[in-house]
Amino acid sequence: RQGIGEPSVYHAVVVIFLEFFAWGLLTTPMLTVLHQTFPQHTFLMNGLIHGVKGLLSFLSAPLIGALSDVWGRKSFLLLTVFFTCAPIPLMKISPWWYFAVISMSGVFAVTFSVIFAYVADITQEHERSTAYGLVSATFAASLVTSPAIGAYLSQAYGDTLVVVLASGVALLDIGFILLAVPESLPEEMRPVSWGAPISWEQADPFASLRKVGQDSTVLLICITVFLSYLPEAGQYSSFFLYLRQVIGFSSETVAAFIGVVGILSILAQTVVLGILMRSIGNKNTILLGLGFQILQLAWYGFGSQPWMMWAAGAVAAMSSITFPAISAMVSRNTDPDQQGVVQGMITGIRGLCNGLGPALYGFVFYLFHVELNEMAEVETLGKASKPNMANPTDESSIIPGPPFLFGACSVLLSLLVALFIPEHNLTLRSGSHKKHSTGAQAHPHSPPAGGSDGKEPLLEDSSV
């Protein structure tokens, strides 16, 4: 077996940490380059760049997930990390190429899909929610210190050093996957040769969506993911710009904000998530996370003072438990050789949100005339300067962050949908969609539930 030791959650944790640590270092240089490259309609262009990237992720995630179910996780971890980090050196070489490659890198920007499948390969069902929480918390941990380090180095030594350091961290991640990460997919669950046939139906994102619609429970889960992650994706793409432009945070304050919220998110996704899953159950944990998300989005929308952003950030940390809880619910009811496809399906929906969310936020900012026109002035004058809130009759003085209120309404709908997700145990039925099951793995086909159209539901109530 290639790699160091047996496959473990810690291998996945290191891969995620290094990838997003590299991108976290670029937080401050990214804001500067974005404004210099697109001085007009910065929020709108930011939304369009992330929108193209997210759309491509949506199209490719099921294919990569299905291929990893056949050929193993390690090669696709290497592929996704390499292409996700490929734009980093271009930031100083050519900003236009940098943003172009960021958009195109969305084809492979699905590391979480492969990582969650990797974790599912090596964990028992009762451990999986904790393991997913640890991976998600690592994502938060990678953003705790890296933006602050990047902001300090950028101010002291310039952006070039930060870009070089981020490129070095990305190369370290690639080297770690090559040398240290062992394959997690058991040999008996892989085909004899790499020429084994692939079910292209499972690799088609639209076929996956059509398949989702065949079962009401899967449909409810996916709608919940879509409505809750749509505003989160838009918020993540524009929030640091928003803090600097509208609220008047300096780059150092933005870095400190990310660090504090990141630490609280780590606690929420490790300690708090485990306690909630054991005490109130999977579904109620999801509902609680959605409730926190509604509160923090509304607070961001109406908040106009720095202390309000800090308070809402604490609530945002608690809302971070939602997606690990949803992933655990889906994964624990999935056949072992279907983990990549299922996680690819969910990641594909998130990828679609990564396309629509930033574009929606950028468009709403544009409609309400919230623009990044005075970056240098805001940075110099600090919190006292808020160009978009100087006019008392301006709508932004009443509602500083209109997109966040749109997001709160979306998550409220998500909460209402999640109320109807059944609480009883469910069993994912792969049935005829199996790709490479052997005689030892093959499951007998059960009769299609209800109806004579031959369509087999993804989820079946196992308690009936």
Coordinates of C-alpha atoms in Angstrom, one line a residue, residues 173-355:
D173 CA -0.1 19.6 0.0
I174 CA 0.5 17.9 -3.4
G175 CA 3.7 16.3 -2.1
F176 CA 1.9 15.0 1.0
I177 CA -0.8 13.4 -1.2
L178 CA 1.8 11.7 -3.4
L179 CA 4.0 10.4 -0.6
A180 CA 2.0 10.1 2.5
V181 CA -1.7 9.5 1.7
P182 CA -2.6 5.8 1.4
E183 CA -5.5 4.7 -0.8
S184 CA -8.7 4.3 1.2
L185 CA -10.9 2.4 -1.2
P186 CA -10.5 -1.4 -0.6
E187 CA -8.9 -3.3 -3.5
E188 CA -11.9 -5.7 -3.7
M189 CA -14.2 -2.8 -4.3
R190 CA -12.2 -1.6 -7.4
P191 CA -12.3 -3.2 -10.9
V192 CA -9.6 -5.5 -12.1
S193 CA -8.4 -3.0 -14.7
W194 CA -8.6 0.8 -15.3
G195 CA -10.6 0.1 -18.4
A196 CA -13.7 -1.0 -16.4
P197 CA -16.9 0.6 -17.7
I198 CA -18.3 3.7 -16.0
S199 CA -21.9 4.4 -15.6
W200 CA -22.2 7.8 -17.3
E201 CA -25.7 8.2 -16.0
Q202 CA -24.3 8.6 -12.5
A203 CA -21.7 11.1 -13.8
D204 CA -24.3 13.3 -15.5
P205 CA -25.2 16.0 -12.9
F206 CA -28.6 16.5 -14.5
A207 CA -29.3 12.8 -14.4
S208 CA -28.4 12.9 -10.7
L209 CA -30.9 15.7 -10.2
R210 CA -33.5 13.7 -12.0
K211 CA -32.7 10.7 -9.9
V212 CA -33.0 12.8 -6.8
G213 CA -36.5 13.8 -7.7
Q214 CA -37.7 10.2 -7.8
D215 CA -37.7 9.9 -4.0
S216 CA -39.4 12.5 -1.8
T217 CA -36.9 12.2 1.1
V218 CA -33.9 12.7 -1.1
L219 CA -35.6 15.6 -2.7
L220 CA -36.3 17.2 0.7
I221 CA -32.7 16.8 1.7
C222 CA -31.3 18.3 -1.5
I223 CA -33.7 21.2 -1.4
T224 CA -32.6 21.9 2.1
V225 CA -29.0 21.9 1.0
F226 CA -29.7 24.2 -1.9
L227 CA -31.7 26.8 0.0
S228 CA -29.3 26.9 2.9
Y229 CA -26.1 26.9 1.0
L230 CA -27.1 29.4 -1.7
P231 CA -26.8 32.4 0.7
E232 CA -23.8 30.9 2.4
A233 CA -21.9 30.7 -0.9
G234 CA -22.8 34.2 -1.8
Q235 CA -21.8 35.4 1.6
Y236 CA -18.5 33.7 1.5
S237 CA -17.6 35.2 -1.8
S238 CA -18.3 38.8 -0.9
F239 CA -18.3 39.2 2.9
F240 CA -14.6 40.2 3.3
L241 CA -15.1 42.9 0.7
Y242 CA -18.3 44.0 2.5
L243 CA -16.6 44.3 5.9
R244 CA -13.9 46.6 4.4
Q245 CA -16.2 48.7 2.2
V246 CA -19.5 49.1 4.1
I247 CA -18.5 48.5 7.7
G248 CA -15.1 50.0 7.5
F249 CA -12.9 47.2 8.8
S250 CA -9.2 47.4 8.1
S251 CA -7.4 44.4 6.6
E252 CA -6.0 43.5 10.1
T253 CA -9.5 43.6 11.6
V254 CA -10.9 41.4 8.8
A255 CA -8.1 38.9 9.5
A256 CA -8.8 39.0 13.3
F257 CA -12.6 38.5 12.6
I258 CA -11.9 35.4 10.4
G259 CA -9.6 34.0 13.2
V260 CA -12.2 34.5 16.0
V261 CA -15.1 33.1 13.9
G262 CA -12.9 30.2 12.8
I263 CA -12.0 29.2 16.4
L264 CA -15.6 29.3 17.4
S265 CA -16.5 27.3 14.3
I266 CA -14.0 24.6 15.3
L267 CA -15.6 24.3 18.7
A268 CA -19.0 24.2 17.2
Q269 CA -18.2 21.5 14.6
T270 CA -16.3 19.2 17.0
V271 CA -17.5 19.6 20.6
V272 CA -21.0 21.1 20.1
L273 CA -21.9 19.0 17.0
G274 CA -21.0 15.7 18.8
I275 CA -23.1 16.6 21.8
L276 CA -26.1 17.7 19.8
M277 CA -26.0 14.6 17.5
R278 CA -26.1 12.4 20.6
S279 CA -28.6 14.4 22.6
I280 CA -31.2 15.7 20.1
G281 CA -30.6 13.6 17.0
N282 CA -29.5 14.2 13.5
K283 CA -32.5 16.0 12.2
N284 CA -32.9 18.4 15.1
T285 CA -29.2 19.3 14.8
I286 CA -29.8 20.3 11.2
L287 CA -32.9 22.4 12.2
L288 CA -30.9 24.1 15.0
G289 CA -28.1 25.0 12.6
L290 CA -30.5 26.4 10.1
G291 CA -32.1 28.6 12.9
F292 CA -28.7 30.0 13.8
Q293 CA -28.0 30.7 10.1
I294 CA -31.3 32.7 9.8
L295 CA -30.3 34.8 12.8
Q296 CA -26.8 35.6 11.6
L297 CA -27.9 36.5 8.1
A298 CA -30.6 38.9 9.4
W299 CA -28.0 40.4 11.8
Y300 CA -25.6 40.9 9.0
G301 CA -28.4 42.5 6.9
F302 CA -29.5 45.1 9.4
G303 CA -26.1 45.5 11.3
S304 CA -24.3 48.8 10.7
Q305 CA -21.8 48.8 13.5
P306 CA -18.6 46.8 13.9
W307 CA -19.8 45.2 17.2
M308 CA -22.9 43.9 15.4
M309 CA -20.6 42.1 12.9
W310 CA -18.7 40.5 15.7
A311 CA -21.8 39.3 17.5
A312 CA -23.3 37.9 14.3
G313 CA -20.0 36.2 13.6
A314 CA -20.4 34.2 16.8
V315 CA -23.8 33.1 15.7
A316 CA -22.4 32.2 12.3
A317 CA -20.0 29.8 13.9
M318 CA -22.9 27.9 15.4
S319 CA -24.6 27.7 12.1
S320 CA -21.6 25.8 10.7
I321 CA -22.9 22.6 12.2
T322 CA -25.6 22.3 9.5
F323 CA -23.7 20.8 6.6
P324 CA -21.7 18.2 8.6
A325 CA -25.0 17.0 10.1
I326 CA -26.6 16.7 6.6
S327 CA -23.6 14.9 5.2
A328 CA -23.7 12.4 8.1
M329 CA -27.4 11.8 7.5
V330 CA -26.9 11.0 3.8
S331 CA -23.6 9.1 4.2
R332 CA -24.8 6.7 7.0
N333 CA -27.5 5.5 4.7
T334 CA -25.3 4.9 1.6
D335 CA -23.7 1.7 0.3
P336 CA -19.9 1.7 0.7
D337 CA -19.2 1.7 -3.0
Q338 CA -21.6 4.5 -3.6
Q339 CA -20.1 7.1 -1.2
G340 CA -18.4 9.0 -4.0
V341 CA -21.5 9.3 -6.1
V342 CA -23.7 10.4 -3.2
Q343 CA -21.2 12.9 -1.9
G344 CA -20.6 14.1 -5.4
M345 CA -24.4 14.6 -5.8
I346 CA -24.5 16.8 -2.7
T347 CA -21.3 18.6 -3.6
G348 CA -22.7 19.2 -7.0
I349 CA -25.7 20.9 -5.5
R350 CA -23.3 23.0 -3.4
G351 CA -21.4 23.7 -6.6
L352 CA -24.5 25.0 -8.3
C353 CA -25.0 27.2 -5.2
N354 CA -21.4 28.3 -5.6
G355 CA -22.4 29.5 -9.0

